[in-house]
Amino acid sequence: MDYLSELNEPQREAVLYTEGPLMIIAGAGSGKTKVLTTRIAHLMKQGVDAFRILALTFTNKAAREMKERVEHILGGTEARNLYIGTFHSVFARILRAEAEQLGYPRNFTIYDTDDAKSLIKAIVREQQLDEKHYKPNMVLNRISAAKNDLINYREYAQDFHLLQEDQRANRPMISKLYEIYVKRCFRNGAMDFDDLLCNMYVLLTRFPEALHKYQHKFRYIMIDEYQDTNPAQYAIIKLLGAVHENICVVGDDAQSIYSFRGATIKNILQFEKDYEDVKVIKLEQNYRSTQSILHVANEVIAKNKEQIQKMLWTDNTPGEKIRLVRTMTDNDEGRYVADTIAEQKLRNHYHEKDFAILYRTNAQSRTFEENLRRKNIPYRIYGGLSFYQRKEIKDLVAYLRLIVNSRDEEALRRIINYPTRGIGKTTLERASLIAHQQNTTLWMVLTQAAACGFRGNTLHAIERFVVMIRSFQIMLDTHNAYDVAFRVGKETGIVKDLFNDKSTEGVARYENIQELLNSIKEFTETPTEDGELLDKGLGSYLQQITLLTDADQGDEDSDVVRLMTIHAAKGLEFPCVFVVGLEETLFPNAMAIHSREDLEEERRLFYVAVTRAKSRLWVSYASSRYRFGNLVHNDPSRFLQEIPQAYIESDFSGTGMSVGDYRPVWDSGRSTAASGKTTATVSGVPARGQVAARTVIDHVPSDNFTPDPPDSFDTGMEVEHQKFGFGKILRLEGNPSNRIATIQFEKAGEKKIMLNYARLQALKK
DNA sequence: TCGGAAATGTTTTTT
DNA sequence: ACATTTCCGA
């Protein structure tokens, strides 16, 4: 029982309260994972069979970690039998076993977002709708939202409210598209991410035996991040838990950040009303952060209206104040962060892996990447493309998908003419038209190409293709998945093509393919465990990899700086955290400032970001940044103003600003309009959100004024600036591609000028 | 049918 | 800025 001694009072209570519904409100850093894992271990020590415990998480990583920690507490291998996984992966496993009841093949394909979008695109085209108006993304979001609310296409077609919304947006065909999409997926033997939830729900509601089976199988159910569940997940949990009612949900309403995925905070706010006698335990002691960081977090989240009352506190040291940093441009921001990491490493003996850079959108990663690379600081970007979403991987995987499930039209379309084999667009269009008219699959049409009226070279090409795929399919019965995949790579010529491509990308692609083959090998050769995990075929491999994300690629402990979105950082912690891009329209994002709910979610996002930090926190923003290829100026984020100044130390250095331009940030921005003209201090480009120069010089350029290129200047030179007039260069600094000159102007005084941007002319003597 | 050049859109977050 | 898609000539 010594595992209990490491817990505080409420934590222990949560572990020991095993029977009946339990809600744990776990503030950031309050030891939530510890409680969950200890609770599972405790149940098993009490004699509960691992096979009867279900734990659902939102990421594979969280699941893996949980399993490892339970194993660690218990020792031995019993923990392997636990059902721990993401909603999607656990349900995929169950649906695989039950697929035939639902009319799907056992080897059904799981469509990722790209597959789904490309199918929708094809449908929109077939329906001859305006592709600009019915964007795949938008249509899919609409369908996805309906599915997450358990509204099927029939119900959608009758839902006055939804139809009216579509009508108003001038998109009346969504309902029809939904219907076609669902039918097409079914015909293709495919489920998208949302279907994994919906079909699980269908299974439980339409097949009483299945309901009975799983209700009794899972005697204890635990759900992590309950604040991020959507109505479909909610309904499934309710059904699964109805017999034993041993449901334990863990969550923090303050960290609900997935409403765009259909998650609703209502689930956690109303849990108490869902069952009789719900035990509620709050974990309010934070073990992660310093007092300063926690104060800031508490202040930020207090601005939200709707939340469960709680007060996070900590015994930790007060720690340093958080640093607020303003820079001129996004590139300066990147440089500042890279410089600071280098400096902190030396000064406070940190390792690279102690740092994380958190941003609102993936697009922001680039400047940090560049600046880290320039300083030779190793880093890794999380998010973006997962390994399995890379083109070359998807291509080979598409072959495998088609072999395993020949109904999979998206896979077929992807590779039918890759590598090129003379089956072009025209042929494909014709074949799919026939397929849709006869309500059969594209593959069936191809297998009967002659009967369908194909002739000559085209017929020949199709037949060769069909024979090839069939030979792979036959091979699958006699060989393992790795052999088949290897043969596919070889016979299609994909591997050879990539091998011959000697460009950097080509080499990388070739290596990726090799890595894929290795991963298949590893999967098929890993010794099988007993029970339900026996299935090691290609089919289950394919289903599994679709559900993997970028964050699931190993090297957890590698000593690198981590870059990721705040969403991706949820559940993680780092000694030093940079939260960057705190600017209006970026964070809060422009998409989310029109309603209170959206804005509060952005604020929760900021809260999540702040609470990732253990000991040091930097918050930064840039006055101007490139977006869509052109320079835009942003005001500082409103969230910055919500932090009491007592907790902040401002740092505007290292930005090329002139000394003396030192004011609280929220004094800057538009307010300068009152003091007269807004003038750029550094770049010569007028910048909003920047402090006005104290003396505004009205210099009229000479007649022959023509700016010289940045590399034509040297220390000591006499120059003319378009705005500041005549002066002399005192110093030059910065790297050759971005030089900064300190110039003593006759009238405007000493200024720092970035030569890349300045309108500056050298004076001939 | 195929490859390169021009045009176009993308950026909110993810299983 | 970049990647993807579309267009156009061979």
Short mmCIF file of C-alpha atoms in Angstrom, two decimals, chain A residues 342-598:
data_model
loop_
_atom_site.label_atom_id
_atom_site.label_comp_id
_atom_site.label_asym_id
_atom_site.label_seq_id
_atom_site.Cartn_x
_atom_site.Cartn_y
_atom_site.Cartn_z
CA ALA A 342 21.36 30.06 -25.35
CA GLU A 343 21.87 32.49 -22.50
CA GLN A 344 19.73 30.57 -20.02
CA LYS A 345 21.54 27.37 -20.81
CA LEU A 346 24.80 28.94 -19.75
CA ARG A 347 23.55 30.99 -16.89
CA ASN A 348 21.20 28.50 -15.23
CA HIS A 349 22.56 25.22 -16.53
CA TYR A 350 19.49 24.15 -18.40
CA HIS A 351 19.41 21.53 -21.11
CA GLU A 352 17.76 22.01 -24.46
CA LYS A 353 14.89 19.75 -23.50
CA ASP A 354 14.00 22.07 -20.64
CA PHE A 355 12.63 24.62 -23.10
CA ALA A 356 9.38 24.78 -24.99
CA ILE A 357 8.17 27.39 -27.44
CA LEU A 358 4.39 27.51 -27.58
CA TYR A 359 2.40 29.28 -30.24
CA ARG A 360 -1.18 29.64 -31.34
CA THR A 361 -0.85 28.51 -34.94
CA ASN A 362 1.50 26.08 -36.63
CA ALA A 363 2.46 28.72 -39.17
CA GLN A 364 4.36 30.59 -36.47
CA SER A 365 6.99 27.90 -36.07
CA ARG A 366 9.18 28.99 -38.95
CA THR A 367 10.98 31.99 -37.51
CA PHE A 368 11.84 30.05 -34.37
CA GLU A 369 13.07 27.16 -36.42
CA GLU A 370 15.33 29.40 -38.47
CA ASN A 371 16.77 31.23 -35.52
CA LEU A 372 17.38 28.07 -33.51
CA ARG A 373 19.10 26.51 -36.47
CA ARG A 374 21.29 29.53 -36.89
CA LYS A 375 22.46 29.23 -33.32
CA ASN A 376 22.91 25.47 -33.63
CA ILE A 377 20.34 24.74 -30.99
CA PRO A 378 18.72 21.35 -31.61
CA TYR A 379 14.94 21.41 -31.74
CA ARG A 380 11.96 19.43 -32.77
CA ILE A 381 8.69 20.69 -34.12
CA TYR A 382 5.59 18.82 -33.03
CA GLY A 383 2.39 18.94 -34.97
CA GLY A 384 2.27 19.57 -38.63
CA LEU A 385 2.47 16.43 -40.70
CA SER A 386 2.61 13.12 -38.98
CA PHE A 387 4.98 10.62 -40.46
CA TYR A 388 2.10 8.71 -41.96
CA GLN A 389 0.69 11.76 -43.67
CA ARG A 390 3.75 12.36 -45.81
CA LYS A 391 3.14 11.96 -49.47
CA GLU A 392 5.52 9.11 -50.15
CA ILE A 393 4.23 7.20 -47.14
CA LYS A 394 0.61 7.74 -48.06
CA ASP A 395 1.34 6.52 -51.57
CA LEU A 396 2.76 3.21 -50.47
CA VAL A 397 0.17 2.89 -47.73
CA ALA A 398 -2.53 3.46 -50.34
CA TYR A 399 -1.39 0.33 -52.16
CA LEU A 400 -1.58 -1.61 -48.93
CA ARG A 401 -4.99 -0.20 -48.17
CA LEU A 402 -6.27 -1.22 -51.56
CA ILE A 403 -4.87 -4.71 -51.17
CA VAL A 404 -6.54 -5.16 -47.82
CA ASN A 405 -9.79 -3.46 -48.76
CA SER A 406 -10.36 -3.19 -52.48
CA ARG A 407 -13.48 -1.12 -51.88
CA ASP A 408 -11.30 1.75 -50.68
CA GLU A 409 -11.78 4.18 -53.54
CA GLU A 410 -9.66 6.98 -52.11
CA ALA A 411 -6.67 4.67 -51.97
CA LEU A 412 -7.37 3.42 -55.47
CA ARG A 413 -7.61 6.89 -56.94
CA ARG A 414 -4.40 7.86 -55.29
CA ILE A 415 -2.27 5.15 -56.82
CA ILE A 416 -4.06 4.05 -59.96
CA ASN A 417 -1.70 6.16 -61.99
CA TYR A 418 1.20 6.45 -59.64
CA PRO A 419 3.73 5.63 -60.85
CA THR A 420 2.28 6.60 -64.22
CA ARG A 421 0.99 3.64 -66.13
CA GLY A 422 -1.25 5.22 -68.71
CA ILE A 423 -4.50 5.35 -66.78
CA GLY A 424 -5.26 9.03 -66.92
CA LYS A 425 -7.93 11.40 -65.81
CA THR A 426 -10.34 10.61 -68.63
CA THR A 427 -10.26 6.90 -67.99
CA LEU A 428 -10.68 7.39 -64.29
CA GLU A 429 -13.65 9.72 -64.73
CA ARG A 430 -15.33 7.29 -67.04
CA ALA A 431 -14.77 4.35 -64.74
CA SER A 432 -16.06 6.11 -61.67
CA LEU A 433 -19.11 7.31 -63.58
CA ILE A 434 -19.92 3.71 -64.44
CA ALA A 435 -19.29 2.67 -60.86
CA HIS A 436 -21.71 5.25 -59.50
CA GLN A 437 -24.36 4.50 -62.07
CA GLN A 438 -24.29 0.82 -61.30
CA ASN A 439 -23.87 1.49 -57.61
CA THR A 440 -20.81 -0.62 -57.41
CA THR A 441 -17.20 0.11 -56.53
CA LEU A 442 -14.55 1.53 -58.77
CA TRP A 443 -12.49 -1.59 -58.27
CA MET A 444 -15.30 -3.82 -59.55
CA VAL A 445 -15.51 -1.75 -62.69
CA LEU A 446 -11.80 -2.10 -63.25
CA THR A 447 -11.91 -5.86 -62.81
CA GLN A 448 -14.48 -5.98 -65.58
CA ALA A 449 -12.93 -3.32 -67.74
CA ALA A 450 -13.56 -5.07 -71.03
CA ALA A 451 -17.24 -5.56 -70.25
CA CYS A 452 -17.45 -1.90 -69.32
CA GLY A 453 -16.34 -0.84 -72.74
CA PHE A 454 -12.66 -0.06 -72.27
CA ARG A 455 -10.50 -0.86 -75.30
CA GLY A 456 -6.97 -0.81 -76.61
CA ASN A 457 -4.06 0.55 -74.60
CA THR A 458 -6.31 1.74 -71.83
CA LEU A 459 -7.84 -1.70 -71.38
CA HIS A 460 -4.42 -3.21 -71.39
CA ALA A 461 -3.13 -0.83 -68.74
CA ILE A 462 -6.13 -1.47 -66.51
CA GLU A 463 -5.80 -5.20 -66.81
CA ARG A 464 -2.15 -5.12 -65.94
CA PHE A 465 -2.93 -2.99 -62.91
CA VAL A 466 -5.67 -5.35 -61.73
CA VAL A 467 -3.47 -8.39 -62.14
CA MET A 468 -0.74 -6.74 -60.14
CA ILE A 469 -2.99 -5.79 -57.23
CA ARG A 470 -4.52 -9.26 -57.24
CA SER A 471 -1.11 -10.87 -57.06
CA PHE A 472 -0.43 -8.81 -53.96
CA GLN A 473 -3.73 -9.84 -52.46
CA ILE A 474 -2.96 -13.51 -53.01
CA MET A 475 0.43 -13.05 -51.54
CA LEU A 476 -1.12 -11.71 -48.37
CA ASP A 477 -2.46 -15.19 -47.56
CA THR A 478 0.94 -16.79 -47.68
CA HIS A 479 3.33 -14.06 -46.61
CA ASN A 480 3.54 -11.62 -43.74
CA ALA A 481 2.72 -7.96 -44.07
CA TYR A 482 6.32 -6.89 -44.35
CA ASP A 483 7.03 -9.17 -47.32
CA VAL A 484 3.98 -7.89 -49.10
CA ALA A 485 4.84 -4.26 -48.47
CA PHE A 486 8.40 -4.82 -49.60
CA ARG A 487 7.20 -6.47 -52.79
CA VAL A 488 4.76 -3.62 -53.45
CA GLY A 489 7.52 -1.09 -53.12
CA LYS A 490 9.69 -3.07 -55.47
CA GLU A 491 7.22 -4.05 -58.16
CA THR A 492 5.51 -0.73 -58.48
CA GLY A 493 8.86 0.96 -58.89
CA ILE A 494 8.17 3.43 -56.08
CA VAL A 495 11.27 2.47 -54.14
CA LYS A 496 13.46 2.60 -57.20
CA ASP A 497 12.12 6.00 -58.22
CA LEU A 498 12.91 7.44 -54.84
CA PHE A 499 16.27 5.75 -54.74
CA ASN A 500 17.21 7.42 -57.99
CA ASP A 501 16.16 10.83 -56.75
CA LYS A 502 19.38 12.19 -55.30
CA SER A 503 18.04 15.53 -54.13
CA THR A 504 17.96 16.12 -50.39
CA GLU A 505 14.22 15.63 -50.31
CA GLY A 506 14.46 12.54 -52.47
CA VAL A 507 16.94 10.94 -50.12
CA ALA A 508 14.73 11.82 -47.15
CA ARG A 509 11.73 10.28 -48.90
CA TYR A 510 13.64 7.14 -49.64
CA GLU A 511 14.63 6.89 -46.01
CA ASN A 512 11.05 7.44 -44.95
CA ILE A 513 9.91 4.53 -47.08
CA GLN A 514 12.57 2.36 -45.50
CA GLU A 515 11.37 3.49 -42.12
CA LEU A 516 7.81 2.58 -43.02
CA LEU A 517 8.92 -0.88 -44.04
CA ASN A 518 10.79 -1.22 -40.77
CA SER A 519 7.76 -0.17 -38.84
CA ILE A 520 5.66 -2.79 -40.59
CA LYS A 521 8.29 -5.37 -39.85
CA GLU A 522 8.39 -4.42 -36.24
CA PHE A 523 4.64 -4.55 -36.00
CA THR A 524 4.34 -7.98 -37.54
CA GLU A 525 7.24 -9.47 -35.66
CA THR A 526 6.48 -8.21 -32.20
CA PRO A 527 5.49 -11.30 -30.28
CA THR A 528 1.76 -11.40 -29.81
CA GLU A 529 0.27 -11.31 -26.39
CA ASP A 530 -2.64 -13.42 -25.37
CA GLY A 531 -6.22 -12.40 -25.55
CA GLU A 532 -7.55 -9.87 -27.96
CA LEU A 533 -4.28 -8.39 -29.02
CA LEU A 534 -3.54 -11.37 -31.22
CA ASP A 535 -4.41 -9.56 -34.42
CA LYS A 536 -1.17 -8.59 -36.08
CA GLY A 537 -2.24 -8.53 -39.70
CA LEU A 538 -1.77 -5.78 -42.22
CA GLY A 539 -5.39 -4.73 -41.72
CA SER A 540 -4.94 -3.92 -38.08
CA TYR A 541 -1.63 -2.22 -38.79
CA LEU A 542 -3.28 0.10 -41.28
CA GLN A 543 -6.10 0.95 -38.92
CA GLN A 544 -3.64 1.73 -36.21
CA ILE A 545 -1.33 4.04 -38.10
CA THR A 546 -4.12 6.32 -39.26
CA LEU A 547 -4.79 7.16 -35.65
CA LEU A 548 -1.21 8.05 -34.88
CA THR A 549 -0.15 11.65 -34.81
CA ASP A 550 3.11 13.44 -35.01
CA ALA A 551 3.45 13.52 -31.25
CA ASP A 552 3.59 9.73 -31.24
CA GLN A 553 6.96 9.48 -32.90
CA GLY A 554 9.37 8.33 -30.22
CA ASP A 555 12.41 10.31 -29.05
CA GLU A 556 10.65 11.48 -25.93
CA ASP A 557 13.79 12.07 -23.99
CA SER A 558 15.99 13.53 -26.67
CA ASP A 559 17.68 16.72 -25.59
CA VAL A 560 16.02 19.21 -27.91
CA VAL A 561 13.97 22.36 -27.62
CA ARG A 562 10.33 21.61 -28.29
CA LEU A 563 8.15 23.72 -30.55
CA MET A 564 4.43 23.14 -30.67
CA THR A 565 1.00 24.69 -30.61
CA ILE A 566 -0.59 25.29 -27.26
CA HIS A 567 -3.17 22.66 -28.08
CA ALA A 568 -0.44 20.11 -28.56
CA ALA A 569 1.19 21.14 -25.29
CA LYS A 570 -1.77 20.29 -23.15
CA GLY A 571 -0.83 17.78 -20.52
CA LEU A 572 2.87 18.54 -20.84
CA GLU A 573 5.19 20.55 -18.62
CA PHE A 574 8.55 22.23 -19.08
CA PRO A 575 10.94 24.10 -16.79
CA CYS A 576 11.13 27.04 -19.20
CA VAL A 577 8.31 28.11 -21.46
CA PHE A 578 8.04 30.80 -24.11
CA VAL A 579 4.51 31.72 -25.05
CA VAL A 580 4.88 33.72 -28.23
CA GLY A 581 2.78 35.82 -30.58
CA LEU A 582 0.58 37.46 -27.96
CA GLU A 583 -1.09 39.78 -30.45
CA GLU A 584 -4.61 40.73 -31.31
CA THR A 585 -5.94 38.75 -34.29
CA LEU A 586 -3.35 36.07 -33.67
CA PHE A 587 -3.97 35.27 -30.01
CA PRO A 588 -6.81 35.77 -29.44
CA ASN A 589 -7.24 34.65 -32.97
CA ALA A 590 -9.33 36.78 -35.28
CA MET A 591 -11.66 33.82 -35.76
CA ALA A 592 -12.48 33.79 -32.08
CA ILE A 593 -13.23 37.33 -31.05
CA HIS A 594 -16.83 37.55 -32.10
CA SER A 595 -18.51 35.72 -29.28
CA ARG A 596 -17.99 35.51 -25.56
CA GLU A 597 -17.72 31.72 -25.70
CA ASP A 598 -15.00 31.77 -28.32
#
